[in-house]
PDB file of C-alpha atoms in Angstrom:
ATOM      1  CA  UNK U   1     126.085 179.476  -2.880  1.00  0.00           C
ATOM      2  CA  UNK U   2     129.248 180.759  -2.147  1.00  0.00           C
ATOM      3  CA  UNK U   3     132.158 179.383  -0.895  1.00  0.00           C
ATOM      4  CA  UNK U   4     131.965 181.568   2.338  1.00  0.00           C
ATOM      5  CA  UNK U   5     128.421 180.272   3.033  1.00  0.00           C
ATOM      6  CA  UNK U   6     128.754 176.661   2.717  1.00  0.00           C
ATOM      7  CA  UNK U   7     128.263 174.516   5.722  1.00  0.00           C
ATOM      8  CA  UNK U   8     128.101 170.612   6.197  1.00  0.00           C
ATOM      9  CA  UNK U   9     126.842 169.696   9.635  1.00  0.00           C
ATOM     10  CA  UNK U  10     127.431 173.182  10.752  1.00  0.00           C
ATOM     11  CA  UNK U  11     131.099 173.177   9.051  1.00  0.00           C
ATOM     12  CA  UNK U  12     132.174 176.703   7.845  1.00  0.00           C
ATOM     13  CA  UNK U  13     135.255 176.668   5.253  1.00  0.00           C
ATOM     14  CA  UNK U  14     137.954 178.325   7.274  1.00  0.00           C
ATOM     15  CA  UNK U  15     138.424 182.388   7.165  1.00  0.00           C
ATOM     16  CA  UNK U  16     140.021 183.309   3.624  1.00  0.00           C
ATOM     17  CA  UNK U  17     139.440 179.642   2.133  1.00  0.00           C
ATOM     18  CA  UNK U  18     139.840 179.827  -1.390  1.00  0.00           C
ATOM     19  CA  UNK U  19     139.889 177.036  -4.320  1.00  0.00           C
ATOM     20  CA  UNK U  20     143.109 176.224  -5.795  1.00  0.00           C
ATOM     21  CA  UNK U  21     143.199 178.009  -9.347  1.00  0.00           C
ATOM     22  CA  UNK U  22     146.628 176.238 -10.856  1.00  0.00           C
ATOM     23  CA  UNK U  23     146.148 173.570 -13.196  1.00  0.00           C
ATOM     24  CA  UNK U  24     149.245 171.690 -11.508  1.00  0.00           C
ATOM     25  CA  UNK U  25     148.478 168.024 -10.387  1.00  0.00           C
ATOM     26  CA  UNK U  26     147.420 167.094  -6.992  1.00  0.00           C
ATOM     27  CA  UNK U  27     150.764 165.895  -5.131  1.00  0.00           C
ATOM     28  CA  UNK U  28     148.293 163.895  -2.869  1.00  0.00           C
ATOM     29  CA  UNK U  29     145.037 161.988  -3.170  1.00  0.00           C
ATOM     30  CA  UNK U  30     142.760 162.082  -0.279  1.00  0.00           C
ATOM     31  CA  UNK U  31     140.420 158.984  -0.299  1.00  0.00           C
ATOM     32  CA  UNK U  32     137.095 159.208   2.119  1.00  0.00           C
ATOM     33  CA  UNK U  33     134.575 156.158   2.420  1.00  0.00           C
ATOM     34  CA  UNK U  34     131.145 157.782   3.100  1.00  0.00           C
ATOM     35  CA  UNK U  35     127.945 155.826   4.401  1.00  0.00           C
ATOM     36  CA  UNK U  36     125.452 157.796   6.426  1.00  0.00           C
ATOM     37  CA  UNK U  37     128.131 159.585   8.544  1.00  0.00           C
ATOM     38  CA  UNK U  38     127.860 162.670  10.437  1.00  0.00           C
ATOM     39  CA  UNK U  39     130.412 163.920  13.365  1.00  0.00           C
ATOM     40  CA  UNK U  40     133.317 161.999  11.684  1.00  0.00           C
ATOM     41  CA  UNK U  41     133.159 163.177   8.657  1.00  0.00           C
ATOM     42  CA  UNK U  42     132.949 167.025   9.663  1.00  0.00           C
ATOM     43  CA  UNK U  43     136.545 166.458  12.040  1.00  0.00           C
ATOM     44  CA  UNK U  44     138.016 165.009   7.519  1.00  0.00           C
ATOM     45  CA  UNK U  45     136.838 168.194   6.588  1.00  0.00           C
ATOM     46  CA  UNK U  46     137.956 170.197   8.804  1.00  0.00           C
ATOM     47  CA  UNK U  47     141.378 168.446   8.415  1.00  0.00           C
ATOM     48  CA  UNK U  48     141.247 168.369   4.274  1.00  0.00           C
ATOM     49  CA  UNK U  49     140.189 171.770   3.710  1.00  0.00           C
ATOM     50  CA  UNK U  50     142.602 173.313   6.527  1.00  0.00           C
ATOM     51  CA  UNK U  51     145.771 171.862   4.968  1.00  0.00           C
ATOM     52  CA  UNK U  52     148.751 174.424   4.272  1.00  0.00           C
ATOM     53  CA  UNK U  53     149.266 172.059   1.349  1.00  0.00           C
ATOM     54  CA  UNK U  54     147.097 173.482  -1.478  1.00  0.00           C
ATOM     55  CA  UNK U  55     147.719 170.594  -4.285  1.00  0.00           C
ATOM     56  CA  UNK U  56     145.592 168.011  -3.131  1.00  0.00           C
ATOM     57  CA  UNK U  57     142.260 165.978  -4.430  1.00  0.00           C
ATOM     58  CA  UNK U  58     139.594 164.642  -2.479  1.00  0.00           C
ATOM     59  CA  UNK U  59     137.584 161.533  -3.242  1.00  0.00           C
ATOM     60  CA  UNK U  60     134.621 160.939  -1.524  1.00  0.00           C
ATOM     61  CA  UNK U  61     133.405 157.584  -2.233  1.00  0.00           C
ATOM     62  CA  UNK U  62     129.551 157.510  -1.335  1.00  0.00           C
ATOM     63  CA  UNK U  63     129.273 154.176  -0.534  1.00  0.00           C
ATOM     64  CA  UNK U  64     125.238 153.738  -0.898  1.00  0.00           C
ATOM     65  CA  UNK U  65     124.550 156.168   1.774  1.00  0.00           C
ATOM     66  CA  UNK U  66     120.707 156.218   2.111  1.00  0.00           C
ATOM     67  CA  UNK U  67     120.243 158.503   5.405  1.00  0.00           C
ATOM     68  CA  UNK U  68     118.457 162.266   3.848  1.00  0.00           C
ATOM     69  CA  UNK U  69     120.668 164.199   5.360  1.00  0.00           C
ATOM     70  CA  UNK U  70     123.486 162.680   4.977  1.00  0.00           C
ATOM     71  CA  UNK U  71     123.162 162.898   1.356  1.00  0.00           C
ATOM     72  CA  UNK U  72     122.181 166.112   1.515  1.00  0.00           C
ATOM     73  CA  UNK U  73     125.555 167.143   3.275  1.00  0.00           C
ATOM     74  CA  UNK U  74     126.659 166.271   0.071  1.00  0.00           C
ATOM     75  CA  UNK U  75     125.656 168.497  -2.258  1.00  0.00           C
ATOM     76  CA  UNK U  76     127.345 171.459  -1.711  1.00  0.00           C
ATOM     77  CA  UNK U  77     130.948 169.453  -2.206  1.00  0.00           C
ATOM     78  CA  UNK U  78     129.757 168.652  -5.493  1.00  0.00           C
ATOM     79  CA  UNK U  79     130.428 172.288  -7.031  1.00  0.00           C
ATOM     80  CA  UNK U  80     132.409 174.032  -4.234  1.00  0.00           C
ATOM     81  CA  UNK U  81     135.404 173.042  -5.221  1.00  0.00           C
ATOM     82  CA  UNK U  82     137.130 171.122  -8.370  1.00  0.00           C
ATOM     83  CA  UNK U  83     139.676 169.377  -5.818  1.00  0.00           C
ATOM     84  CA  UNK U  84     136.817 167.735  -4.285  1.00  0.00           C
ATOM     85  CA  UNK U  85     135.325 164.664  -6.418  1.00  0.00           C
ATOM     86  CA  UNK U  86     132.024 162.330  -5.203  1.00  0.00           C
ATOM     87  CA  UNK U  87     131.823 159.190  -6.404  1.00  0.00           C
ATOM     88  CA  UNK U  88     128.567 157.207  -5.648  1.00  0.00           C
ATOM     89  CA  UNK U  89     128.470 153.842  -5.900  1.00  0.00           C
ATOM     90  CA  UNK U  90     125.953 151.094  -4.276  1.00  0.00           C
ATOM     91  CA  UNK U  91     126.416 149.231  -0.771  1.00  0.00           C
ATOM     92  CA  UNK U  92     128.939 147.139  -0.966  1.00  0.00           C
ATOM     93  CA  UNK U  93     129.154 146.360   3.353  1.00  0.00           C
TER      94      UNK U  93
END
């Protein structure tokens, strides 16, 4: 899947969206809870992946989600870009 075709909950990566391909560190760390989320969590990726800052990292922190399609809005982060890290972990309330 390519960058240009990957949608979350109808979420298009802007026009001309491209991965960061510097090695330089990220100057800031974006941290996102995740449980079974939907509308929210389309308005963070709008925001994250629209920045005019381009060294950032995103942590999504799966936190047990257990709703299908919310994990499946999901996968496509997991490859589409190398700023972008999940992290699952179990419930924890």
């Amino acid at each position: 899947m390519s960058l240009s075709q990957f949608s979350i909950f109808n979420f298009q990566f802007p026009y001309g969206y491209r991965p960061v391909t510097t090695h330089a560190p990220p100057a800031v760390s974006i941290i996102t809870p995740y449980y079974n989320t939907g509308a929210v969590f389309l308005e963070t990726a709008h925001s994250v992946l629209r920045q005019s800052l381009q060294q950032w990292e995103w942590l999504i922190v799966n936190d047990g989600s257990n709703d299908p399609a919310a994990l499946r809005a999901l996968l496509p982060l997991r490859s589409a870009d190398a700023r972008i890290r999940l992290i699952d972990q179990p419930n924890r309330g």
